[in-house]
mmCIF file of C-alpha atoms in Angstrom:
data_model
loop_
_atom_site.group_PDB
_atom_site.id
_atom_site.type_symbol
_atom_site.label_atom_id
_atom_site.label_comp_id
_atom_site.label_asym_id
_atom_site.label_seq_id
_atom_site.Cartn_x
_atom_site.Cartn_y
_atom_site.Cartn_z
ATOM 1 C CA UNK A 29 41.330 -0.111 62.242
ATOM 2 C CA UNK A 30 42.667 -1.975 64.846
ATOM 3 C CA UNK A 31 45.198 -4.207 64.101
ATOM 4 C CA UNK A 32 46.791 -7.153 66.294
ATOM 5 C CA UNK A 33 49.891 -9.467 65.490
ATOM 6 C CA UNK A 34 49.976 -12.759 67.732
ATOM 7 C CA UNK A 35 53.631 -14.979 67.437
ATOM 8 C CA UNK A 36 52.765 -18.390 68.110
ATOM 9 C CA UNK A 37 55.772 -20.018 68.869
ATOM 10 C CA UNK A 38 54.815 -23.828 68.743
ATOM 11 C CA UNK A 39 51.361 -23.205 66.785
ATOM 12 C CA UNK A 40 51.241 -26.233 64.354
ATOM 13 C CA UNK A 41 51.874 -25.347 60.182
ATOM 14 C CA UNK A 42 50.080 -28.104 58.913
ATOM 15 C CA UNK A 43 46.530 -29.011 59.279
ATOM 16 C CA UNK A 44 47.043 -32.851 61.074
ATOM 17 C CA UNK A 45 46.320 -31.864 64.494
ATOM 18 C CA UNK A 46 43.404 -33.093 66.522
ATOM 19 C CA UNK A 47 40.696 -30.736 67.952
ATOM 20 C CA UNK A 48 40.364 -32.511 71.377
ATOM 21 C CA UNK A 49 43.967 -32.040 71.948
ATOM 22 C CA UNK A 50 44.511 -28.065 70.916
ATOM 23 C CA UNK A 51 46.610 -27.645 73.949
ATOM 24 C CA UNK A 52 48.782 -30.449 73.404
ATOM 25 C CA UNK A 53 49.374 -32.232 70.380
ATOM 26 C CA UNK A 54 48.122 -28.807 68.487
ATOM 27 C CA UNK A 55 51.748 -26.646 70.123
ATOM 28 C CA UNK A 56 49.190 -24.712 72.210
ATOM 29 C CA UNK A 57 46.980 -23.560 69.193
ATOM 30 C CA UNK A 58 44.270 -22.819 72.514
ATOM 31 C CA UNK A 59 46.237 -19.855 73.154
ATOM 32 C CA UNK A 60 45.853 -18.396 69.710
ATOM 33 C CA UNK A 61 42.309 -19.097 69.923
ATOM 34 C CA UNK A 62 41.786 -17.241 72.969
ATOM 35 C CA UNK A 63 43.114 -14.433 71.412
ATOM 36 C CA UNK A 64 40.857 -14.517 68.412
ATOM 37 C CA UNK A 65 38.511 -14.607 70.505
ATOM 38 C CA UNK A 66 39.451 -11.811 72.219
ATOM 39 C CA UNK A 67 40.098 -9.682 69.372
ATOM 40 C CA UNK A 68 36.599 -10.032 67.909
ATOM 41 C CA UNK A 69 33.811 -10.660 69.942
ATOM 42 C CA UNK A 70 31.608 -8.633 71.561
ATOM 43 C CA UNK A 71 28.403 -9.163 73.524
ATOM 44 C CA UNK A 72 26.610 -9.741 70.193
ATOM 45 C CA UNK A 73 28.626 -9.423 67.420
ATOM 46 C CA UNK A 74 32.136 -9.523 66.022
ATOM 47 C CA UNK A 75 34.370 -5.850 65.755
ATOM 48 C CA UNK A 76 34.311 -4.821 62.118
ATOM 49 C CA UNK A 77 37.351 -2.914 62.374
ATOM 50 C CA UNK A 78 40.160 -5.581 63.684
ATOM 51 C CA UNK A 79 42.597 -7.528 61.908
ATOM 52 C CA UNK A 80 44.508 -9.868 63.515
ATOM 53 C CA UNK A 81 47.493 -11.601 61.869
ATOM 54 C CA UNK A 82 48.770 -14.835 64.040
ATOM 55 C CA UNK A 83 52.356 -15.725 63.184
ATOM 56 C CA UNK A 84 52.859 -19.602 63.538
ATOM 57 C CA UNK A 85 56.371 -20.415 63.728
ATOM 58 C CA UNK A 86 57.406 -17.683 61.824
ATOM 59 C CA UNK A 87 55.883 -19.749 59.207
ATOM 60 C CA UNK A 88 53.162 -19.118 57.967
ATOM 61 C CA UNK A 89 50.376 -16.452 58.781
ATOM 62 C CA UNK A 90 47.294 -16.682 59.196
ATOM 63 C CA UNK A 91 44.777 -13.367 58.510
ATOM 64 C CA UNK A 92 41.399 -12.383 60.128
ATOM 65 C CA UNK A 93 39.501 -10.063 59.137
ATOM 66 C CA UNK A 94 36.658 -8.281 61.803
ATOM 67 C CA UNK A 95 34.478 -6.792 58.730
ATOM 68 C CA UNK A 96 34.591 -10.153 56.562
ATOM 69 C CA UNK A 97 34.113 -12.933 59.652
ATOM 70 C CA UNK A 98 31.119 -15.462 59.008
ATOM 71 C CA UNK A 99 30.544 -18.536 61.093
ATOM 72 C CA UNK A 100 32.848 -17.809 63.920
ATOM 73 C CA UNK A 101 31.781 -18.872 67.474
ATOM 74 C CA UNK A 102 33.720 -17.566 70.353
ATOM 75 C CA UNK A 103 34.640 -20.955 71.645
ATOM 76 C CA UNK A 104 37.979 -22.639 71.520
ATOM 77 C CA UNK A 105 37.143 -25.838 69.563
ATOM 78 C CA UNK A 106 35.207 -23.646 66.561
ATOM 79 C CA UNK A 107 37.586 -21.132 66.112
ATOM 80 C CA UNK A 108 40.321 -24.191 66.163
ATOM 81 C CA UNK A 109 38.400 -25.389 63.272
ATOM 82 C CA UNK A 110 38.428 -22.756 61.294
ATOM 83 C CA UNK A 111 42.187 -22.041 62.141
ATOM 84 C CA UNK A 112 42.888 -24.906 60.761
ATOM 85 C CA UNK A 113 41.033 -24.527 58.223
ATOM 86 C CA UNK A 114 43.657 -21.604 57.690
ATOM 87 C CA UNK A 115 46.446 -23.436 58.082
ATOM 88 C CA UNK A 116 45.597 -25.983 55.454
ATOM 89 C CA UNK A 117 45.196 -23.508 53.183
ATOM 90 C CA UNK A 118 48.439 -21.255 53.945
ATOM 91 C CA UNK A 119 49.699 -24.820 52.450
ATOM 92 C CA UNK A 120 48.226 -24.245 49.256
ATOM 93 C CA UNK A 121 49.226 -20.486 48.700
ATOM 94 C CA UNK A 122 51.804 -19.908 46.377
ATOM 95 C CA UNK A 123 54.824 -17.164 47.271
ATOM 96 C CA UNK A 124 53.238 -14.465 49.671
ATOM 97 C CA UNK A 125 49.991 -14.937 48.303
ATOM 98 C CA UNK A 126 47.040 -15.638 50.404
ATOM 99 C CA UNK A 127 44.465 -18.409 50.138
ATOM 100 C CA UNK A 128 41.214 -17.848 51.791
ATOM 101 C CA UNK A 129 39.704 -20.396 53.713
ATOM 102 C CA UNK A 130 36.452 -19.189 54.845
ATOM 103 C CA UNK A 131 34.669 -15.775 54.871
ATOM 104 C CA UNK A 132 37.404 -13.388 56.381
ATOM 105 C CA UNK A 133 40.062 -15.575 56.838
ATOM 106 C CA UNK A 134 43.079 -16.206 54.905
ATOM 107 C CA UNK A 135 46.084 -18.193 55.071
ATOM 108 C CA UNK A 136 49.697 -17.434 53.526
ATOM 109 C CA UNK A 137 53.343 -18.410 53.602
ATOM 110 C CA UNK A 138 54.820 -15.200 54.943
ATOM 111 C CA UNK A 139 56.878 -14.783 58.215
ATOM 112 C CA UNK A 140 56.773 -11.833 60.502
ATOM 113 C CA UNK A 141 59.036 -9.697 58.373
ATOM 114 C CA UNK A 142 57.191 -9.530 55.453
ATOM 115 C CA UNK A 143 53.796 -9.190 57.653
ATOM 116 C CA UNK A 144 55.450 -5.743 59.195
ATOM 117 C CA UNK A 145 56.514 -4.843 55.871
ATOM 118 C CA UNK A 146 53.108 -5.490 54.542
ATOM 119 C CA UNK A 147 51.290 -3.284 56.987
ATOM 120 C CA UNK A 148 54.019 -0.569 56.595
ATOM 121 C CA UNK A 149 52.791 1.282 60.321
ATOM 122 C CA UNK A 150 54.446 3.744 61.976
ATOM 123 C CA UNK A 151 53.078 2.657 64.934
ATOM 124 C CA UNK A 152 54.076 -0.656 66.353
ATOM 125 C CA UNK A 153 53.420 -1.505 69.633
ATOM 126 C CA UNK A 154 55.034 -4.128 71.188
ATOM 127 C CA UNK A 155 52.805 -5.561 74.436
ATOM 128 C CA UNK A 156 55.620 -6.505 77.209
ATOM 129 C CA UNK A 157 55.832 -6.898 80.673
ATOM 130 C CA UNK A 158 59.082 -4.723 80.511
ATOM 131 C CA UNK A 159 57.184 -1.728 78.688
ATOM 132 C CA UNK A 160 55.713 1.576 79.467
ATOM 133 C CA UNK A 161 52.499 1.603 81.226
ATOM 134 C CA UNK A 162 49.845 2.533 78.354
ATOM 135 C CA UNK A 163 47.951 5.164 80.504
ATOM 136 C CA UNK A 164 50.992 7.180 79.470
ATOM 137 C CA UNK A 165 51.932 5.888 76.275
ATOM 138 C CA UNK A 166 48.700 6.703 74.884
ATOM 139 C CA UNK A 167 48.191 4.139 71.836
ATOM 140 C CA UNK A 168 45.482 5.130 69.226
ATOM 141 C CA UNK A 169 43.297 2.478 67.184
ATOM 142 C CA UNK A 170 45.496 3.073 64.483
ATOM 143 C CA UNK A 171 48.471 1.513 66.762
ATOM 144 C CA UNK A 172 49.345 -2.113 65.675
ATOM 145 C CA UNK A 173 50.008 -4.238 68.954
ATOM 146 C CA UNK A 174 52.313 -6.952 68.795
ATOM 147 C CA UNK A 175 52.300 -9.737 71.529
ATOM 148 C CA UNK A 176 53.678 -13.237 72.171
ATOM 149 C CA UNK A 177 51.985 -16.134 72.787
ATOM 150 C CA UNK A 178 52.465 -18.048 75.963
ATOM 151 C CA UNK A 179 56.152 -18.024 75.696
ATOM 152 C CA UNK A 180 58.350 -14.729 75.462
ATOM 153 C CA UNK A 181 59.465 -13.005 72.484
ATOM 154 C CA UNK A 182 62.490 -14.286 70.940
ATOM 155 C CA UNK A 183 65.507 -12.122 70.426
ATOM 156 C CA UNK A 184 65.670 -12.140 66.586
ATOM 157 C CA UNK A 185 61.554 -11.099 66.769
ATOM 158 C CA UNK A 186 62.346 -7.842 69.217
ATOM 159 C CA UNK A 187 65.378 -7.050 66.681
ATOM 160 C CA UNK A 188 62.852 -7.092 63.715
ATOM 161 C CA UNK A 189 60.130 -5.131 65.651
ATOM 162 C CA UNK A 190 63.089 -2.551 66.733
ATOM 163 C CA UNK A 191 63.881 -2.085 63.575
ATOM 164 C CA UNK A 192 60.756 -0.924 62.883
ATOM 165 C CA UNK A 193 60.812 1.931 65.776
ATOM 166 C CA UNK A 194 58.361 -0.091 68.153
ATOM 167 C CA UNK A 195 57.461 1.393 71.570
ATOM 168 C CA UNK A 196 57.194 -1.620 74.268
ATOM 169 C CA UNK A 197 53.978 -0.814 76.274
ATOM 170 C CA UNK A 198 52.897 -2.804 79.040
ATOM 171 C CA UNK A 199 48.726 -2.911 80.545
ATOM 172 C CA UNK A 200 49.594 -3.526 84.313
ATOM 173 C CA UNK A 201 51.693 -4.999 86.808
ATOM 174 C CA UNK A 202 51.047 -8.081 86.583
ATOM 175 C CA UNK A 203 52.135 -10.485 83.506
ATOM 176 C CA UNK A 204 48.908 -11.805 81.949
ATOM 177 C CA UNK A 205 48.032 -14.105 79.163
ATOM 178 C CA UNK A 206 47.912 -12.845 75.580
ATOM 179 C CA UNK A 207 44.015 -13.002 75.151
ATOM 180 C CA UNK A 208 43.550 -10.677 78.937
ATOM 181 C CA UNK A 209 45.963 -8.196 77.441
ATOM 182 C CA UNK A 210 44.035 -8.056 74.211
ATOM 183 C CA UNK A 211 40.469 -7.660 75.629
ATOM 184 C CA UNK A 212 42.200 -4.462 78.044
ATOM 185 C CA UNK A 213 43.799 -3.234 75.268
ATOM 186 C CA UNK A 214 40.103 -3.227 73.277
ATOM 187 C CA UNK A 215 38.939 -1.689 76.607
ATOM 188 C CA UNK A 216 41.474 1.012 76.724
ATOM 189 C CA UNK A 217 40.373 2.185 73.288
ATOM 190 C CA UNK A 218 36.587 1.685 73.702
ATOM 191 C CA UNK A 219 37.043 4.171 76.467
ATOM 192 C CA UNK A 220 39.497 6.649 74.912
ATOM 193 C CA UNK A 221 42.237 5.992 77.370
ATOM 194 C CA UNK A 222 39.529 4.970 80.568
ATOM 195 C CA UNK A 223 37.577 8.586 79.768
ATOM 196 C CA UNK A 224 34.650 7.899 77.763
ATOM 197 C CA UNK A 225 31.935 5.141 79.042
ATOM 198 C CA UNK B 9 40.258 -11.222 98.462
ATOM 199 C CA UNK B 10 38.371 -10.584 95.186
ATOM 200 C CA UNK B 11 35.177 -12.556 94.543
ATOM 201 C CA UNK B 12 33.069 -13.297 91.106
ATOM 202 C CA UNK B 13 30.059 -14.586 90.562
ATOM 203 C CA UNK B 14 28.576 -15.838 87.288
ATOM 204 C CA UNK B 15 24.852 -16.598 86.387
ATOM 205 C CA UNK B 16 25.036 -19.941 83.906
ATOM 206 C CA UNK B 17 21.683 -19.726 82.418
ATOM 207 C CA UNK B 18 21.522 -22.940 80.704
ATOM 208 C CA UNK B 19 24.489 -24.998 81.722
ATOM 209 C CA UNK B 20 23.866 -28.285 83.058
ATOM 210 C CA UNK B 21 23.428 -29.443 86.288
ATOM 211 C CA UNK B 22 24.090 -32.939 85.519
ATOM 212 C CA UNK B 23 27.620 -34.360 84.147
ATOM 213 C CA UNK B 24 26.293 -36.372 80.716
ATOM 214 C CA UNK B 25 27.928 -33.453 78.471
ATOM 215 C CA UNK B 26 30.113 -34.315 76.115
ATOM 216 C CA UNK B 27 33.449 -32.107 76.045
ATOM 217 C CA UNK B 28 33.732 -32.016 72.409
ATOM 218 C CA UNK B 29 30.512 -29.851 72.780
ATOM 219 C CA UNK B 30 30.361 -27.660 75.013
ATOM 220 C CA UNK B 31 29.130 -24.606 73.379
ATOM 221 C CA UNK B 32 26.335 -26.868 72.361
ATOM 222 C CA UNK B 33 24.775 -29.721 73.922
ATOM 223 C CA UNK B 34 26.385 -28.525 77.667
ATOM 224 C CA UNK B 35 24.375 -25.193 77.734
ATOM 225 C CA UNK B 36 27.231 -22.861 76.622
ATOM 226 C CA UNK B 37 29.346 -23.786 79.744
ATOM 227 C CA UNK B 38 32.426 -22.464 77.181
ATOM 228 C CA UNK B 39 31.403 -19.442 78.367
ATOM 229 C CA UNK B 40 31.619 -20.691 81.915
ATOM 230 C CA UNK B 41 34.967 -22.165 80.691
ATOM 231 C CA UNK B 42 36.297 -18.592 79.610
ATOM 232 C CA UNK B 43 35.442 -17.218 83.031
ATOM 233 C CA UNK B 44 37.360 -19.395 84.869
ATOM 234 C CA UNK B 45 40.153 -18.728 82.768
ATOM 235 C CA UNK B 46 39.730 -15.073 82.919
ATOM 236 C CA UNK B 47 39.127 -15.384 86.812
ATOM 237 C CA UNK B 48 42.233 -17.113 87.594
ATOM 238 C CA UNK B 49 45.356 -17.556 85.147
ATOM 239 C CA UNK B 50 48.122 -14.810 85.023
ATOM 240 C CA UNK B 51 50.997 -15.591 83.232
ATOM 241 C CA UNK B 52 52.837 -17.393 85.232
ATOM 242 C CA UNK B 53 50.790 -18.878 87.708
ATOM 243 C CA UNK B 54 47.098 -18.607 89.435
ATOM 244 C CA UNK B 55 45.726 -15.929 90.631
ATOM 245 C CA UNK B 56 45.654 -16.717 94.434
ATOM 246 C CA UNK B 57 43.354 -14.212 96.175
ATOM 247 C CA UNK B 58 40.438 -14.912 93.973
ATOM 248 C CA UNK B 59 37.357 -17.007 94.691
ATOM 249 C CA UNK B 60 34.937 -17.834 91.776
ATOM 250 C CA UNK B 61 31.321 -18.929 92.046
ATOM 251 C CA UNK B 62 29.331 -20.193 89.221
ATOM 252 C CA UNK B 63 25.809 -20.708 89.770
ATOM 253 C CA UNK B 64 24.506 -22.850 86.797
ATOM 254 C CA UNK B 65 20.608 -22.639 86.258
ATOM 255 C CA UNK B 66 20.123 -21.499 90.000
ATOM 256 C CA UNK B 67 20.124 -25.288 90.916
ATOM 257 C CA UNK B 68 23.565 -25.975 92.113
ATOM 258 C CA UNK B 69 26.990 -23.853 92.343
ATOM 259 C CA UNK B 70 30.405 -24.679 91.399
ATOM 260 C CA UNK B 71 33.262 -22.525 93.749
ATOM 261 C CA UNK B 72 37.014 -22.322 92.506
ATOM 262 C CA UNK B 73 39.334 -21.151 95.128
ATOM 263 C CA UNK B 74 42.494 -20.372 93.543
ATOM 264 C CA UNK B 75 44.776 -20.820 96.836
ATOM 265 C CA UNK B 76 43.698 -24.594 96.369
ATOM 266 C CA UNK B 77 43.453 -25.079 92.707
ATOM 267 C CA UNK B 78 45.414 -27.674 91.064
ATOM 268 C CA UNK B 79 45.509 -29.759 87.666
ATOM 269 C CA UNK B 80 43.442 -26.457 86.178
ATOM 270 C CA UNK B 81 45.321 -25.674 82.616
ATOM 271 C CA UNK B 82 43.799 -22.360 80.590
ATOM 272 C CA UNK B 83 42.102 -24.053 77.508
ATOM 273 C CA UNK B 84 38.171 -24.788 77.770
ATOM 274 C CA UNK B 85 38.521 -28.591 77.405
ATOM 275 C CA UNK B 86 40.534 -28.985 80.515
ATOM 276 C CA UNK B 87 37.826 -25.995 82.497
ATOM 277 C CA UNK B 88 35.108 -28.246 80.832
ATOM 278 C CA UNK B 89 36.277 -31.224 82.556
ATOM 279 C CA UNK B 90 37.262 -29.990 85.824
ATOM 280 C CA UNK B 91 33.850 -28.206 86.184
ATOM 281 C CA UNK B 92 31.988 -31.150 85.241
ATOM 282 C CA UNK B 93 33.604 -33.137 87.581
ATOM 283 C CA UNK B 94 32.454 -30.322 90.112
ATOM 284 C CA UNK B 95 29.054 -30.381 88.886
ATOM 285 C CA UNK B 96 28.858 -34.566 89.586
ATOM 286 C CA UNK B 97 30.393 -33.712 92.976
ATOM 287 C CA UNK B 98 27.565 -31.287 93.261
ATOM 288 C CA UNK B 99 24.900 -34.055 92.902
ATOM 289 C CA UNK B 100 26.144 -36.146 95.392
ATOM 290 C CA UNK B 101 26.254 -33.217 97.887
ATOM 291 C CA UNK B 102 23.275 -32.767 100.932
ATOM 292 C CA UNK B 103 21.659 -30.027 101.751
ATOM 293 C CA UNK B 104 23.681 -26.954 101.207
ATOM 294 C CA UNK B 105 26.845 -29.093 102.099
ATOM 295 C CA UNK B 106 29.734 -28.663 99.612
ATOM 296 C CA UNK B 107 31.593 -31.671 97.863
ATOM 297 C CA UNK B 108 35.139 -30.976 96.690
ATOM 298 C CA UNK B 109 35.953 -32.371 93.432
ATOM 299 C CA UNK B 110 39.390 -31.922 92.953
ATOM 300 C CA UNK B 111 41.495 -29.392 95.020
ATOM 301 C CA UNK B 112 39.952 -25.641 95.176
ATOM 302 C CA UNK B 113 36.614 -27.064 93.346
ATOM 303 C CA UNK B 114 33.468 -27.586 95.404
ATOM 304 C CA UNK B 115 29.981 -28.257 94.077
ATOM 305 C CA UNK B 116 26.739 -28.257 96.314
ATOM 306 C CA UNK B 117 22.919 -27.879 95.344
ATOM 307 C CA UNK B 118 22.953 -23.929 96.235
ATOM 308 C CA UNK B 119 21.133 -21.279 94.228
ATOM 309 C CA UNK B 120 21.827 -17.504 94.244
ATOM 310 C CA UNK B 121 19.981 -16.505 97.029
ATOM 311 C CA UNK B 122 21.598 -19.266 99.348
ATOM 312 C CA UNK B 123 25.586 -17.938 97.599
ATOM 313 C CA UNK B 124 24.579 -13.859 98.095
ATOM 314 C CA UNK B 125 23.586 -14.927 101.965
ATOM 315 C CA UNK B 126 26.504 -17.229 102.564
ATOM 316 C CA UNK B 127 29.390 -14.716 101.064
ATOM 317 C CA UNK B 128 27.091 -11.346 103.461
ATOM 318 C CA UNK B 129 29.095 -8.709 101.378
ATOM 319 C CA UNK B 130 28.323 -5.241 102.022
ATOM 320 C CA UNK B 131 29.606 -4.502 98.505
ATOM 321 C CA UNK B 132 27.836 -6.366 95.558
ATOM 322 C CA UNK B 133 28.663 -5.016 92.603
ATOM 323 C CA UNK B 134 25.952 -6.448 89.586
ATOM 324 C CA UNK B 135 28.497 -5.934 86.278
ATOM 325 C CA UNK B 136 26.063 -4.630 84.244
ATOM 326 C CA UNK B 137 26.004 -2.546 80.565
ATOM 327 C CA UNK B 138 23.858 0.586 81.849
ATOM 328 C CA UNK B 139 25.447 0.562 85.195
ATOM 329 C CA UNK B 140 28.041 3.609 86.454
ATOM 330 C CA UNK B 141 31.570 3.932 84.759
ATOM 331 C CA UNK B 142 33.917 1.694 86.942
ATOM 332 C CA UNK B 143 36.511 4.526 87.276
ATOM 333 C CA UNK B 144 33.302 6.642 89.255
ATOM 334 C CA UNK B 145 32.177 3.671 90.719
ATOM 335 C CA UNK B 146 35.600 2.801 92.393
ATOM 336 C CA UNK B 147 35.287 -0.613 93.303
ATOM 337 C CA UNK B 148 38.014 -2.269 95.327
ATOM 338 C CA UNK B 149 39.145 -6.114 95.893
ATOM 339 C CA UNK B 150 36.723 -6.858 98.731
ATOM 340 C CA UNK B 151 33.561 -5.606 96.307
ATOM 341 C CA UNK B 152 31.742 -9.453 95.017
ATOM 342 C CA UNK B 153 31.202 -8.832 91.417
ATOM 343 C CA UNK B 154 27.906 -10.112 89.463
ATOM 344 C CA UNK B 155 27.801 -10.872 86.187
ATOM 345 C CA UNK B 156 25.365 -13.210 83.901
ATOM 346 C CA UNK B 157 26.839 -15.790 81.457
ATOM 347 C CA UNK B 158 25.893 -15.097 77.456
ATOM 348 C CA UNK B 159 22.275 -14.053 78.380
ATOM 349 C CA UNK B 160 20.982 -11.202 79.719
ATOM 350 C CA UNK B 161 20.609 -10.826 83.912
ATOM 351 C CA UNK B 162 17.074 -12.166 84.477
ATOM 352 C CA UNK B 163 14.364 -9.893 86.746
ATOM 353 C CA UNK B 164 14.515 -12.632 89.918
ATOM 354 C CA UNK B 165 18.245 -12.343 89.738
ATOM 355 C CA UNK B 166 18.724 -8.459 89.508
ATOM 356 C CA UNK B 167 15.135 -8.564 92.409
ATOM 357 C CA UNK B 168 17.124 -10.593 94.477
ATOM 358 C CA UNK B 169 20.298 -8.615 94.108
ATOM 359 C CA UNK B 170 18.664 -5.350 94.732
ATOM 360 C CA UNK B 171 17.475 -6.496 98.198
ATOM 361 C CA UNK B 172 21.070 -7.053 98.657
ATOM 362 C CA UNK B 173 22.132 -3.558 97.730
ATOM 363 C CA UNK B 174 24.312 -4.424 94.449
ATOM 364 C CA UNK B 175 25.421 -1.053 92.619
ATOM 365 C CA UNK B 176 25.844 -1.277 88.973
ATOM 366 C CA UNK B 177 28.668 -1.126 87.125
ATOM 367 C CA UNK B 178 29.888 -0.939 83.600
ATOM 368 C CA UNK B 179 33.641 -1.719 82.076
ATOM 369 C CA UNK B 180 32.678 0.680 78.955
ATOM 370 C CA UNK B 181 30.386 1.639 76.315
ATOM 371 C CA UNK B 182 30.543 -1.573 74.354
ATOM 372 C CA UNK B 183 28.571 -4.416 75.633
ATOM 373 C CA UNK B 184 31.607 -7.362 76.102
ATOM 374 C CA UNK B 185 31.245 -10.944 76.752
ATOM 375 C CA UNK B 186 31.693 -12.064 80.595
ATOM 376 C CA UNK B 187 35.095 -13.561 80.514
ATOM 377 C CA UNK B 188 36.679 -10.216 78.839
ATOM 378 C CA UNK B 189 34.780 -8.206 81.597
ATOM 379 C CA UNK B 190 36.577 -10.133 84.168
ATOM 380 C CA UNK B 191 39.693 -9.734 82.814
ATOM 381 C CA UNK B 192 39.015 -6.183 82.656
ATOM 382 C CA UNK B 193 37.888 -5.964 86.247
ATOM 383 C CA UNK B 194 41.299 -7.487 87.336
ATOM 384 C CA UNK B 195 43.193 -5.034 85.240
ATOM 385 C CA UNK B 196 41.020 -2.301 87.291
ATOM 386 C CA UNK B 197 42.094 -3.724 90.757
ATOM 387 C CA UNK B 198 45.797 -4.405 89.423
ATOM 388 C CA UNK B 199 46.350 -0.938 88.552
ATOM 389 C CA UNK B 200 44.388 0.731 91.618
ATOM 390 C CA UNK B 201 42.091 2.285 89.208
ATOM 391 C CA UNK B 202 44.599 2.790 86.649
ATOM 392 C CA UNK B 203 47.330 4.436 88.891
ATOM 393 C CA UNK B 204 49.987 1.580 89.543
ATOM 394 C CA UNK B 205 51.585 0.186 86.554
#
């Protein structure tokens, strides 16, 4: 299982946002779609074995799950739509419970604490510019990535993740968007570290 | 300087598309959308040295040069837009002539033969999922890489790009969508083959 956590920073908690305006009005919510998208879709059909949590505001969370996902399209405006689909019902879930909104996707109250306490890994990865190149860091598919969204990680989130033991692994050179990290990531463990094609 | 090129099977050729549809009515130009995106934004900025050619329905061809791009934001809506203003640019163009649109986006009425002649690259490269392993294959940043949109390359196009001596290539054993090859492609030439990190 593959698992991905994405921190929007400015990702809207509430469901009164407008779909023509996802990277405006919406706090960038196109960003987070982009990396659903790239977390899930393959040349015809979805990856069964990823789950990606996205963090919005340290908020609320929503959860998607790869074996579960029905009527997702890889564009921006659908998977909008069925975020906030999400979002409205992370609005309805009482405690830490989750609500699910549509086949494979579920929406809760909890903050990025609780979501690394949930998973319990011993294997977080955080995805940073500053990190070691992953050719030698070597994550598995069990590894659970952690990236920001299309602004850095906040202090208080790389306390919480090193508190957790997380190794900081970067995929190149060059800083690139959330969703191009994800699908090289994917790539990097299709291949068994660039070996097997 | 590293070149794309990407087959739009059925996008349109004419600009009455509506943007809150373009994984519908507009032919699946999201996909063309994600391309673009994967083609050219890094983190902080545009990807300079790359020049992107889609070639929508083999009637007319939209290039982005991203030394001269400008007003281009990462979310599909915003592509959408830009490219249709490219593709009304394109109908207005004569001959093989190209009409800029907005800075770094030119439409003319070229197909894929007339774009494979006009680039003359001695290294084609068709991205392709039964081609060789991209760390055999060794491409480099001059190579012109091929790839078709959410449908399959069709027998003129992969005819026409044999007489041009394309090798195959493939970014790993799982069929991806176009966009994620791209950005895999860059992470490929970014790393020197997955030396430089």
């Amino acid at each position: 299982m593959r698992q991905f956590i994405v921190l929007g920073h400015r990702a809207p908690t509430t469901p009164e946002f407008d779909l023509d305006d996802l990277a405006g009005g919406a706090g960038r919510l196109d960003v987070l779609c982009r990396c659903v998208n790239a977390a899930f879709f393959l040349s015809h059909g979805i990856r069964d074995s990823v789950r990606l949590f996205l963090v919005l505001q340290d908020e609320l969370t929503i959860r998607l799950e790869g074996s579960e996902l029905r009527y997702l399209n890889p564009d921006e405006r659908n998977i909008g739509s069925m975020l906030r689909n999400g979002i409205e019902a992370a609005g309805e879930a009482i405690g830490h419970q989750e609500v699910e909104s549509s086949p494979g996707i579920y929406g809760s109250s909890r903050d990025l604490k609780t979501i690394l306490e949930a998973i319990d890994s011993d294997a977080y990865i955080q995805l940073h510019e500053r990190g070691e190149p992953i050719v030698d860091a070597e994550p598995t598919s069990d590894s659970v990535f952690v990236l920001a969204d299309h602004e850095s990680f906040r202090e208080p989130e790389s306390a919480l993740l090193a508190e957790h033991g997380v190794d900081r692994i970067r995929v190149g050179p060059t800083p690139i968007h959330a969703n191009h990290a994800i699908a090289v990531t994917h790539n990097f463990l299709d291949t068994d570290g660039y070996t097997t094609y």
